[in-house]
mmCIF file of C-alpha atoms in Angstrom:
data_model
loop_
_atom_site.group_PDB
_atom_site.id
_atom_site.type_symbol
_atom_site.label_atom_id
_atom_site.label_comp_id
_atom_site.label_asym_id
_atom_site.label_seq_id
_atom_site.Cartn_x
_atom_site.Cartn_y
_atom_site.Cartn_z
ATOM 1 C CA UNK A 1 -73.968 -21.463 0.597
ATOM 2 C CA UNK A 2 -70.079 -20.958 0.205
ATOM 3 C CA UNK A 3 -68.122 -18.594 2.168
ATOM 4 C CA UNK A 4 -66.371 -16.187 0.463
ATOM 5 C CA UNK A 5 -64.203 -15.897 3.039
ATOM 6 C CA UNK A 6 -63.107 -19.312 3.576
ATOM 7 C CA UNK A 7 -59.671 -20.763 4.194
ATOM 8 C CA UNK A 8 -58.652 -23.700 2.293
ATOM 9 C CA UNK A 9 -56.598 -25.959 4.110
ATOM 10 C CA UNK A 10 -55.496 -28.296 1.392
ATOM 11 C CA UNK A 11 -52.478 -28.713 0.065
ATOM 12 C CA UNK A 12 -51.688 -27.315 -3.207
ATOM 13 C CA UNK A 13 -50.826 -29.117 -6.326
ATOM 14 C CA UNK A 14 -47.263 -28.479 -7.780
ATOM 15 C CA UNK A 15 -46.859 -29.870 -11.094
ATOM 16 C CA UNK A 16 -48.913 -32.145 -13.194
ATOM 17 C CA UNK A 17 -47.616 -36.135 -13.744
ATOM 18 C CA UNK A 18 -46.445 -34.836 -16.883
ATOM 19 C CA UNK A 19 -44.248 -32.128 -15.387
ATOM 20 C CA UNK A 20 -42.439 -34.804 -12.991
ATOM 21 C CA UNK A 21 -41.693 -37.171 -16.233
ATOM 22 C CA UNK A 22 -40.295 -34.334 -18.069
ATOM 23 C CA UNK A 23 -37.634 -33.669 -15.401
ATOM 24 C CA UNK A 24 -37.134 -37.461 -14.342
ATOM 25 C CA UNK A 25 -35.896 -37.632 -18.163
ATOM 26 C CA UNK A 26 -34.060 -34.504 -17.782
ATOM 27 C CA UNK A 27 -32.110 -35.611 -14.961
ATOM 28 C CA UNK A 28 -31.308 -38.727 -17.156
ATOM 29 C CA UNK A 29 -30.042 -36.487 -19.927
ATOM 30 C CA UNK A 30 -26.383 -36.260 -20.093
ATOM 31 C CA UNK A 31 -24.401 -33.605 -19.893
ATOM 32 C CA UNK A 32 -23.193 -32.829 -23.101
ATOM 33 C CA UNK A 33 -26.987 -32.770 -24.472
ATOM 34 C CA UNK A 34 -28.051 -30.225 -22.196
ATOM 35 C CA UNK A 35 -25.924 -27.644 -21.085
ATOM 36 C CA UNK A 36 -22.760 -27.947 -23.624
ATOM 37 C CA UNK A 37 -22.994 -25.314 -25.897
ATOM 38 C CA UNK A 38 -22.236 -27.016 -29.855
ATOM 39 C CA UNK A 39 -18.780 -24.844 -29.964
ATOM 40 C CA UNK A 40 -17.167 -25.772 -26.523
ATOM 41 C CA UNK A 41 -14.522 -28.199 -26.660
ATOM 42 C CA UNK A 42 -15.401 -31.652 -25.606
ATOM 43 C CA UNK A 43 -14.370 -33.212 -22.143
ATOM 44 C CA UNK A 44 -14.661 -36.746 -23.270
ATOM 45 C CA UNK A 45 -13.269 -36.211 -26.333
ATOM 46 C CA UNK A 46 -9.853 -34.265 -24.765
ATOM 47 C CA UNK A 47 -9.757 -38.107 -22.406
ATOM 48 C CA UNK A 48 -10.045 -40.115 -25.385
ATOM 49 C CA UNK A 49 -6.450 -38.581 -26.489
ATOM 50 C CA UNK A 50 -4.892 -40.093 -23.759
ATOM 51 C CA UNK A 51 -4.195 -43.585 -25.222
ATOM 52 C CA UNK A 52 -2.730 -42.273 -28.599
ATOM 53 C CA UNK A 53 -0.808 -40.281 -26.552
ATOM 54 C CA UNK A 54 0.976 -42.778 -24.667
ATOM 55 C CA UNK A 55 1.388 -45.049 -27.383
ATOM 56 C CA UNK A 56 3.277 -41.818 -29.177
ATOM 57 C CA UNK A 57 5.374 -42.037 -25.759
ATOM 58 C CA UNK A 58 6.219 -45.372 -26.036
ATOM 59 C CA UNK A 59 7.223 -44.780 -29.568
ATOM 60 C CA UNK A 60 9.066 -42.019 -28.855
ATOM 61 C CA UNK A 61 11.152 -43.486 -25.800
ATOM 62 C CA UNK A 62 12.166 -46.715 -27.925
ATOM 63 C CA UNK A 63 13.743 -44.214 -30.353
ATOM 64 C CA UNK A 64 15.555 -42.067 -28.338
ATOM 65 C CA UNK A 65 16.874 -45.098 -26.664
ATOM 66 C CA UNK A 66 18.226 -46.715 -30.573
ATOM 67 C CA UNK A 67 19.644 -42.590 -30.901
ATOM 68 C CA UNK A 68 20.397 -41.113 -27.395
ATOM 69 C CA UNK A 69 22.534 -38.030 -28.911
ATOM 70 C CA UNK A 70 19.045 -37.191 -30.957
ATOM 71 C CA UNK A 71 18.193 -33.864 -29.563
ATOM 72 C CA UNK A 72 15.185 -33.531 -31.196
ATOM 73 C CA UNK A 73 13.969 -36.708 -29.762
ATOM 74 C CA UNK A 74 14.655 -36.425 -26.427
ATOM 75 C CA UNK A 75 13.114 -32.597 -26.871
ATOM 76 C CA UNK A 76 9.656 -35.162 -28.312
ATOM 77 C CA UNK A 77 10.197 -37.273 -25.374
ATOM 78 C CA UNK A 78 10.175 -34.757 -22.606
ATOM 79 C CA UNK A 79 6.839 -33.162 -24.342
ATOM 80 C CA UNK A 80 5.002 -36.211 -24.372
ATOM 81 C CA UNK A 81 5.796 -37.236 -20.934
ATOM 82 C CA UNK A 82 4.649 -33.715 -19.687
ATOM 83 C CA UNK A 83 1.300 -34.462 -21.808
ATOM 84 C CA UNK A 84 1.294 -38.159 -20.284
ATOM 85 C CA UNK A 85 1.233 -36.532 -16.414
ATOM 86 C CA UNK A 86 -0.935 -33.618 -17.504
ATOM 87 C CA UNK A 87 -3.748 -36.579 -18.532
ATOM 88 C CA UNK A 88 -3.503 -38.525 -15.824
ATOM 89 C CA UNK A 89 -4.172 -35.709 -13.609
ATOM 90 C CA UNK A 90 -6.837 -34.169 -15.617
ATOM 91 C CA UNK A 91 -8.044 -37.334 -15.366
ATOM 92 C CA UNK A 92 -8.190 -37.799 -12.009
ATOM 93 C CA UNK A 93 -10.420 -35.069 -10.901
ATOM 94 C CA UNK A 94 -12.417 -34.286 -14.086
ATOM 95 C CA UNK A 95 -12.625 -38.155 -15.373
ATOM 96 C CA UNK A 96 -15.813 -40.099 -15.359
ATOM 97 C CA UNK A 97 -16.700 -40.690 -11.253
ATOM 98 C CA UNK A 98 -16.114 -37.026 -10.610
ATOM 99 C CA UNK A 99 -18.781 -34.425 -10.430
ATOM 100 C CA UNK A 100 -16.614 -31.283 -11.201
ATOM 101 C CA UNK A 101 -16.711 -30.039 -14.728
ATOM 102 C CA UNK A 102 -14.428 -27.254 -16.117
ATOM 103 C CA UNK A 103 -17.902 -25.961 -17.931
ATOM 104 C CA UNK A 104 -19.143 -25.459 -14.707
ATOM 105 C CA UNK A 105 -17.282 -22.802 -13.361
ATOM 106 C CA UNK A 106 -19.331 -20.067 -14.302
ATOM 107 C CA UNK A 107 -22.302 -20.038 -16.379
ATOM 108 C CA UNK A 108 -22.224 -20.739 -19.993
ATOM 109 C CA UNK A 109 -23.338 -17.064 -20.658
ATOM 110 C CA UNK A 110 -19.588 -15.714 -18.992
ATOM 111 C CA UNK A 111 -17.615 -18.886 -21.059
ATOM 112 C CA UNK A 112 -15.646 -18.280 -24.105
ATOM 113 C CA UNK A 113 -16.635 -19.520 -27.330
ATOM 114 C CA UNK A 114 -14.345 -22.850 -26.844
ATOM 115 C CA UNK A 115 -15.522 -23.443 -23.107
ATOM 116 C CA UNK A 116 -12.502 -24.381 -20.989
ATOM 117 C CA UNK A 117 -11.968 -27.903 -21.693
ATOM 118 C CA UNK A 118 -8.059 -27.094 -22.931
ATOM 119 C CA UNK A 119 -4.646 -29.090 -21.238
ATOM 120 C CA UNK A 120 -3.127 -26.600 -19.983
ATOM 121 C CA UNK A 121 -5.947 -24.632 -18.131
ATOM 122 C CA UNK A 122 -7.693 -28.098 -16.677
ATOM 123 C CA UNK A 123 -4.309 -29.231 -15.753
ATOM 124 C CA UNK A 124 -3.769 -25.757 -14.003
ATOM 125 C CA UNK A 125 -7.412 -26.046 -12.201
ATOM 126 C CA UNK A 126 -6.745 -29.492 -11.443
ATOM 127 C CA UNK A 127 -3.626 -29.263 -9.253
ATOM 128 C CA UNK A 128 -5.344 -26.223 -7.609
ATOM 129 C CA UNK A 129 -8.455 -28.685 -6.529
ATOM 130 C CA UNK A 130 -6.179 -31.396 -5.446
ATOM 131 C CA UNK A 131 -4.039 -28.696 -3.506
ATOM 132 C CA UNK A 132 -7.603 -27.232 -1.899
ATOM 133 C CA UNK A 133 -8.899 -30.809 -1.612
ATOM 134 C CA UNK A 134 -5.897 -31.457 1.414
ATOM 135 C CA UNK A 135 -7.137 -28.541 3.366
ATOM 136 C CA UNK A 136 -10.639 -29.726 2.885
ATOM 137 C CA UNK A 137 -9.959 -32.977 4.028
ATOM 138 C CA UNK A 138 -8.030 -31.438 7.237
ATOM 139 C CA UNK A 139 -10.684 -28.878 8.076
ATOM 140 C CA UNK A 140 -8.808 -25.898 7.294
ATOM 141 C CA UNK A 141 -11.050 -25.310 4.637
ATOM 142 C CA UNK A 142 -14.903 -25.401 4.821
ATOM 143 C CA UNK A 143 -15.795 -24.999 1.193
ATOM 144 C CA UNK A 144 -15.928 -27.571 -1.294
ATOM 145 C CA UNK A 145 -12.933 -27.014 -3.424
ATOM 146 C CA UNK A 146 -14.526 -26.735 -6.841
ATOM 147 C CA UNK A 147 -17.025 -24.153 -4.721
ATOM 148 C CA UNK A 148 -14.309 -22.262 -3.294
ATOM 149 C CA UNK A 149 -12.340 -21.625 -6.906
ATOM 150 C CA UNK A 150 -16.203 -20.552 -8.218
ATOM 151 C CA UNK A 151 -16.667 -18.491 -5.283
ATOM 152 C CA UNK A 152 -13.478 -16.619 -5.952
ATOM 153 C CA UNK A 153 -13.727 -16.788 -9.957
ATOM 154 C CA UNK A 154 -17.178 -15.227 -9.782
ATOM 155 C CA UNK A 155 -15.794 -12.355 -7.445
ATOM 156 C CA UNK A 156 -12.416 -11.583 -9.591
ATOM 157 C CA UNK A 157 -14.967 -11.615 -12.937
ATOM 158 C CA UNK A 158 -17.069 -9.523 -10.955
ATOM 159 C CA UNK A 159 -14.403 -7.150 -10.829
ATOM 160 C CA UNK A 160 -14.262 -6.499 -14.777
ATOM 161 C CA UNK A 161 -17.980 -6.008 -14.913
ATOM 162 C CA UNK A 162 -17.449 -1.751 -13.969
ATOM 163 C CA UNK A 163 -20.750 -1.081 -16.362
ATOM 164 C CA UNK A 164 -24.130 -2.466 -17.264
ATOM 165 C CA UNK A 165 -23.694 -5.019 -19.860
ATOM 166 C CA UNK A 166 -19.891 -6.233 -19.008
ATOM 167 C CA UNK A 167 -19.032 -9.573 -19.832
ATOM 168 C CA UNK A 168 -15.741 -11.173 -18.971
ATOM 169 C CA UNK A 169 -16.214 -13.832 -21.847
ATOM 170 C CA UNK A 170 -12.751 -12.411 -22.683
ATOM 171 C CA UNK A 171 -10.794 -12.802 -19.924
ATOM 172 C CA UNK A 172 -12.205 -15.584 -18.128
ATOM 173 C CA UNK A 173 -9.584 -17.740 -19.753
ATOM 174 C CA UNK A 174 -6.484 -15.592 -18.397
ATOM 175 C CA UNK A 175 -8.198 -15.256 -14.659
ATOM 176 C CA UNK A 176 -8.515 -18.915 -14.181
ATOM 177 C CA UNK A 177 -4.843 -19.341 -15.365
ATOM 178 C CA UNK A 178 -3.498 -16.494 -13.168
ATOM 179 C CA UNK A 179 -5.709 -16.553 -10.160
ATOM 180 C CA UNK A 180 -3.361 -18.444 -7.862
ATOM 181 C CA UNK A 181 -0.340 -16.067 -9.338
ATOM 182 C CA UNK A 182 2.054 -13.955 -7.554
ATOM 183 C CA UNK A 183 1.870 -11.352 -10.416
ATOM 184 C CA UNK A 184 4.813 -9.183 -10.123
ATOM 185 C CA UNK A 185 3.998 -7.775 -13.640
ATOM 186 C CA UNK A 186 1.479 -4.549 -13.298
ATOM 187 C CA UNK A 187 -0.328 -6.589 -16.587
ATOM 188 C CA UNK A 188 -0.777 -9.795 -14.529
ATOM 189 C CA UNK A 189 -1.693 -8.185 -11.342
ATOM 190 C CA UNK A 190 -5.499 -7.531 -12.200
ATOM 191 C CA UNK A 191 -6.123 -11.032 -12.340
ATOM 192 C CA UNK A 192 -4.531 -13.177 -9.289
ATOM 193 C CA UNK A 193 -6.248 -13.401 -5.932
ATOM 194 C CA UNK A 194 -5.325 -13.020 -2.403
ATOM 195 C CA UNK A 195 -7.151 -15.435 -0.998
ATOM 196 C CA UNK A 196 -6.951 -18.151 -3.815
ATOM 197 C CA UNK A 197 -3.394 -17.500 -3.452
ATOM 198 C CA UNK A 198 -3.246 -17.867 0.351
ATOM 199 C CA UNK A 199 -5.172 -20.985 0.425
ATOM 200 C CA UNK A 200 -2.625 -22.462 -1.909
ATOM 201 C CA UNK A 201 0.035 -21.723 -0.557
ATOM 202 C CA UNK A 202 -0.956 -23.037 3.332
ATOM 203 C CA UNK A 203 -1.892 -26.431 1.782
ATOM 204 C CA UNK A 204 1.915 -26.434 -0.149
ATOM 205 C CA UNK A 205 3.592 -25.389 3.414
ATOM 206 C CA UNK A 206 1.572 -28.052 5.082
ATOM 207 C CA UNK A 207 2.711 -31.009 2.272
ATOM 208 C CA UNK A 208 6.268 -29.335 2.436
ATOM 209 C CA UNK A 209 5.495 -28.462 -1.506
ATOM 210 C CA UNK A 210 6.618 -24.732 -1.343
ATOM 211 C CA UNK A 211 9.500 -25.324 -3.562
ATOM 212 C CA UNK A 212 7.217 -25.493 -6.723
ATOM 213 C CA UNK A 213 6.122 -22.172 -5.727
ATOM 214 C CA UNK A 214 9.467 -20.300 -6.544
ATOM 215 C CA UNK A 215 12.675 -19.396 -4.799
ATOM 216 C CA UNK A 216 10.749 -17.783 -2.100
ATOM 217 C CA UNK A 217 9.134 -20.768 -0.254
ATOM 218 C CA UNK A 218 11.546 -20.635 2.384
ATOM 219 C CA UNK A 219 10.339 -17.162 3.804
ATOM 220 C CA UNK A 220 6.388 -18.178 2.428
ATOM 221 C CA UNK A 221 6.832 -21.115 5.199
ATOM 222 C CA UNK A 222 8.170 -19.068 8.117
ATOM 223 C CA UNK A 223 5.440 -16.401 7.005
ATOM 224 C CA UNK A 224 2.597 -18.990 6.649
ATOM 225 C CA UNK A 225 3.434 -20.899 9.690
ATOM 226 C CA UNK A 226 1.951 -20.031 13.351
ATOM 227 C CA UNK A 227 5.072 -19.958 15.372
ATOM 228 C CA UNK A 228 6.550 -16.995 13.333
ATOM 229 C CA UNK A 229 8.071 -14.440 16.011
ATOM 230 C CA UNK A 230 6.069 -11.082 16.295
ATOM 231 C CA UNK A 231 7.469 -7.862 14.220
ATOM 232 C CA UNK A 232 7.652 -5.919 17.552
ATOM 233 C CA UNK A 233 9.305 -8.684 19.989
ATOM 234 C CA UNK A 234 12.504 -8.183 20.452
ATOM 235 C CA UNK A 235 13.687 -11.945 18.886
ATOM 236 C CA UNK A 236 12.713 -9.868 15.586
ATOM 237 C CA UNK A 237 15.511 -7.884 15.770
ATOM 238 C CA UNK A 238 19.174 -9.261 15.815
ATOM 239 C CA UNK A 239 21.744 -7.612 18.184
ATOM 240 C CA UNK A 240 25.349 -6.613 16.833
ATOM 241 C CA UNK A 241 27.698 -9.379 17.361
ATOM 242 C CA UNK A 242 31.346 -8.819 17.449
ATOM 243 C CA UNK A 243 33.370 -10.623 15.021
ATOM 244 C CA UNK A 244 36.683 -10.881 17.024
ATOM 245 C CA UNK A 245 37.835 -10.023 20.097
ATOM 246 C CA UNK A 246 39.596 -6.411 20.639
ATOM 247 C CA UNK A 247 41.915 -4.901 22.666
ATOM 248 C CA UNK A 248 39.431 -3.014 24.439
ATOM 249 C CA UNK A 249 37.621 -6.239 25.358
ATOM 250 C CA UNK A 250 40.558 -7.353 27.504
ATOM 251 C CA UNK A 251 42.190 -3.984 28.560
ATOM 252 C CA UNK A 252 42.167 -2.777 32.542
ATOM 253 C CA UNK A 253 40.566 0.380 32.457
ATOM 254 C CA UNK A 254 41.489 0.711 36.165
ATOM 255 C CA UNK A 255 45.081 1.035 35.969
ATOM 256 C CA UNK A 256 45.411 4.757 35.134
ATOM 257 C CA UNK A 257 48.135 4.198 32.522
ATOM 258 C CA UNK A 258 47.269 5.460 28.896
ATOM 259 C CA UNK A 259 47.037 3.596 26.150
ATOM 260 C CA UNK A 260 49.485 3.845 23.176
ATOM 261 C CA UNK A 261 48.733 5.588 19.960
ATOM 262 C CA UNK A 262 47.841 2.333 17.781
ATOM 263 C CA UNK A 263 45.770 0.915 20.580
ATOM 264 C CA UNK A 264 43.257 3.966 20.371
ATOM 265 C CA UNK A 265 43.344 4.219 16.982
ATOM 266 C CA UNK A 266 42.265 0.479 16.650
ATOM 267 C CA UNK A 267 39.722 1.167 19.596
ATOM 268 C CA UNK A 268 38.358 3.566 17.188
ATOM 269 C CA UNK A 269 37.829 1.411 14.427
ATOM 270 C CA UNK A 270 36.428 -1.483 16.272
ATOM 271 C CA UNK A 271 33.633 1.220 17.984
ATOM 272 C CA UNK A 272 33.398 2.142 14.277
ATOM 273 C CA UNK A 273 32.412 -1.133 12.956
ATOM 274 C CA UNK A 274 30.352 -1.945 15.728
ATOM 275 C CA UNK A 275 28.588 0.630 14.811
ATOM 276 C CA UNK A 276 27.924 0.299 11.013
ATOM 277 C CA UNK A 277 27.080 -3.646 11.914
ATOM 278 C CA UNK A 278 24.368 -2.122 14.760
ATOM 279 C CA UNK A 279 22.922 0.115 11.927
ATOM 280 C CA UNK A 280 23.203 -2.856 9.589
ATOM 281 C CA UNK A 281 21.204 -5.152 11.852
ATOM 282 C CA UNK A 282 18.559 -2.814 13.072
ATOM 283 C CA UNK A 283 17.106 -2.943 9.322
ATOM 284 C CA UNK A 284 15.415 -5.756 7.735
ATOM 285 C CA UNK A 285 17.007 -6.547 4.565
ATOM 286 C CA UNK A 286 14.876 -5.654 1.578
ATOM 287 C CA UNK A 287 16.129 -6.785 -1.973
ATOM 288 C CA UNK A 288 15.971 -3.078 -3.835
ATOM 289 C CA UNK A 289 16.664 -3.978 -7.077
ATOM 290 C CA UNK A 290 20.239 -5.205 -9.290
ATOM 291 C CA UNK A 291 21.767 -1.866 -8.982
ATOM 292 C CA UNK A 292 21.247 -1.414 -5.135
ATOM 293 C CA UNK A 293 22.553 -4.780 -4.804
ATOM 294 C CA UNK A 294 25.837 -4.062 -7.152
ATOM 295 C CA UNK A 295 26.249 -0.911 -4.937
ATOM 296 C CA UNK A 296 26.020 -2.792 -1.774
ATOM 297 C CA UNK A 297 28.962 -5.408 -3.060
ATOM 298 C CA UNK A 298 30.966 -2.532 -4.031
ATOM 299 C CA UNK A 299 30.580 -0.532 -0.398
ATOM 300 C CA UNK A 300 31.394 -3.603 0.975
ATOM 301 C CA UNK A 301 34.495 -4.051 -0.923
ATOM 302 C CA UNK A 302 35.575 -0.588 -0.105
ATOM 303 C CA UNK A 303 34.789 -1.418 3.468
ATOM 304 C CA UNK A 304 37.248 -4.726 3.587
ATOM 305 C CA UNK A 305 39.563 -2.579 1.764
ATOM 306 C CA UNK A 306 40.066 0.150 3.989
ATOM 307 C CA UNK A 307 40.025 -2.975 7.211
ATOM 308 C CA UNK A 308 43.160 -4.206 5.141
ATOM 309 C CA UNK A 309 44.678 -0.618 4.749
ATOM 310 C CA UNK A 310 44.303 0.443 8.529
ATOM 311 C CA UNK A 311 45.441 -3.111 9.686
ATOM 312 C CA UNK A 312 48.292 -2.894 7.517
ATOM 313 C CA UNK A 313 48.852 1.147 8.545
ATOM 314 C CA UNK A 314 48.671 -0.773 11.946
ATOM 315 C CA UNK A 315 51.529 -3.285 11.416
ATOM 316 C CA UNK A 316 54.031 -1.008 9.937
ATOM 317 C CA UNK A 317 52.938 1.890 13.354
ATOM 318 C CA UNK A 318 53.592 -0.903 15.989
ATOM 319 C CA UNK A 319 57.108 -2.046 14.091
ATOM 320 C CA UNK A 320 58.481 1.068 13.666
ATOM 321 C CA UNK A 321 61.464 2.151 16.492
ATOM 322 C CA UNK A 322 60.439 4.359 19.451
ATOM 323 C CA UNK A 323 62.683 8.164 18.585
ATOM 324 C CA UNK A 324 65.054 8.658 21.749
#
């Protein structure tokens, strides 16, 4: 008699023979056969370009050298030998031994209708994986780079999802161009990232690479570096230094005699611009704006001016003869 009740012990059956062959020849099924959708542009067809192109190079660079004052060729010549790097590097971490695929960033349901095999946008995602590969490879970073730009991709789409339904098939394109941005524009700033952007920029400051980052790398490597002074010790603020030595610097205040007339009046203006130079240093600069900066020129100006005019005022004081 069986018991209802009894345990069975065996282990269960997952899949039938058939089920394992199925995804044994699914696993051999390459890529473009599986998950490519038929209107996405083709990955191995963008890396079949590359040899045309260089042989257009090579054309190109023989005839600017037979017409060097050729404008238009030389214009030709730079393009292609953009297009020529731009290859090799989209070749070198999308080519044939790599596992990263531009397709593969999000799922094909979130792609546009062309996918994201374009130059421009795999040779912007490519530099950003070898930039995130360096900090990989020094620790900094735990994430696999391709995982870390998905990671952050999926949160910025996430962002223009606000209702039920949203899909960022539209601006997927412009996020993964503009994620590693400093977007000064209010129509650019929706789509960079803070992190992305941070992680970018500590592997450029670590390969001494911040120049390609702008005319601000200089202060982005004393800012990203850890031996950057604190806001509220007091190396972070600069003390007033005097630009010349003044009478008042050298006089005996201990004889009892008083000074003349010019000698206070200079002792005046040198406590005066000690103390504009005091207020001056006490404040970080901060770059305002073109018109603050024209204004700033101009009080300066007006500053050395009146200098010259009370030096001069000076001079002609200390040369004129004492009345008897």
């Amino acid at each position: 008699m069986n018991n209802p009740y009894e345990i069975n012990t065996a282990p269960p059956t997952i899949g039938t023979p058939q089920d394992a062959a199925t995804l044994r020849e699914l696993l051999k099924t390459p890529y473009d056969s599986v998950y490519k959708n038929p209107s996405w542009d083709s990955l191995v067809e963008f890396l079949e370009r590359q040899e045309p192109e260089s042989e257009k190079k090579r054309e190109v660079a023989y005839l600017s050298q037979l017409n060097p004052r050729d404008k238009a060729l030389r214009a030709s010549l730079k393009r292609y030998r953009d297009n020529s790097s731009k290859f090799k590097k989209i070749r070198e971490v999308f080519g044939e031994p790599s596992r990263y695929h531009p397709n593969q960033l999000l799922s094909k349901d979130y792609l546009p209708s062309s996918g994201l095999c374009q130059m421009e946008l795999m040779y912007r995602l490519a530099c950003k994986i070898s930039d995130l590969k360096h900090l990989y490879q020094t620790g900094a970073l735990a994430m696999d780079p391709f995982d870390f730009i998905r990671w952050r991709l999926i949160k910025k789409a996430a962002s223009f999802m606000r209702n039920p339904g949203d899909n960022p098939k539209k601006s997927i394109r412009t996020i993964v161009y503009k994620l590693c941005d400093d977007s000064v524009g209010v129509m650019s700033r929706p789509y960079q990232d803070s992190v992305m952007r941070h992680a970018v920029l500590m592997s450029a400051a670590q390969r001494n690479h911040l120049s390609a980052y702008g005319p601000r790398g200089r202060w982005r490597k004393y800012w990203l570096s850890d031996k950057r002074d604190s806001p509220y010790s007091t190396r972070a603020f600069r003390s007033p230094q005097k630009s010349r030595l003044t009478e008042e610097d050298v006089a005996d205040h201990n004889s009892g005699s008083p000074l003349p007339l010019a000698s206070r009046r200079s002792q005046r203006h040198a406590a005066a611009l000690a103390r504009a130079r005091a207020a001056a240093a006490s404040t970080a600069p901060v770059y305002t704006g073109v018109n603050a900066f024209r204004a700033q020129q101009q009080q300066r100006r007006r500053e050395a001016q009146m200098r010259q005019e009370a030096e001069e005022r000076q001079a002609r004081e200390e040369g004129r003869p004492e009345a008897e």
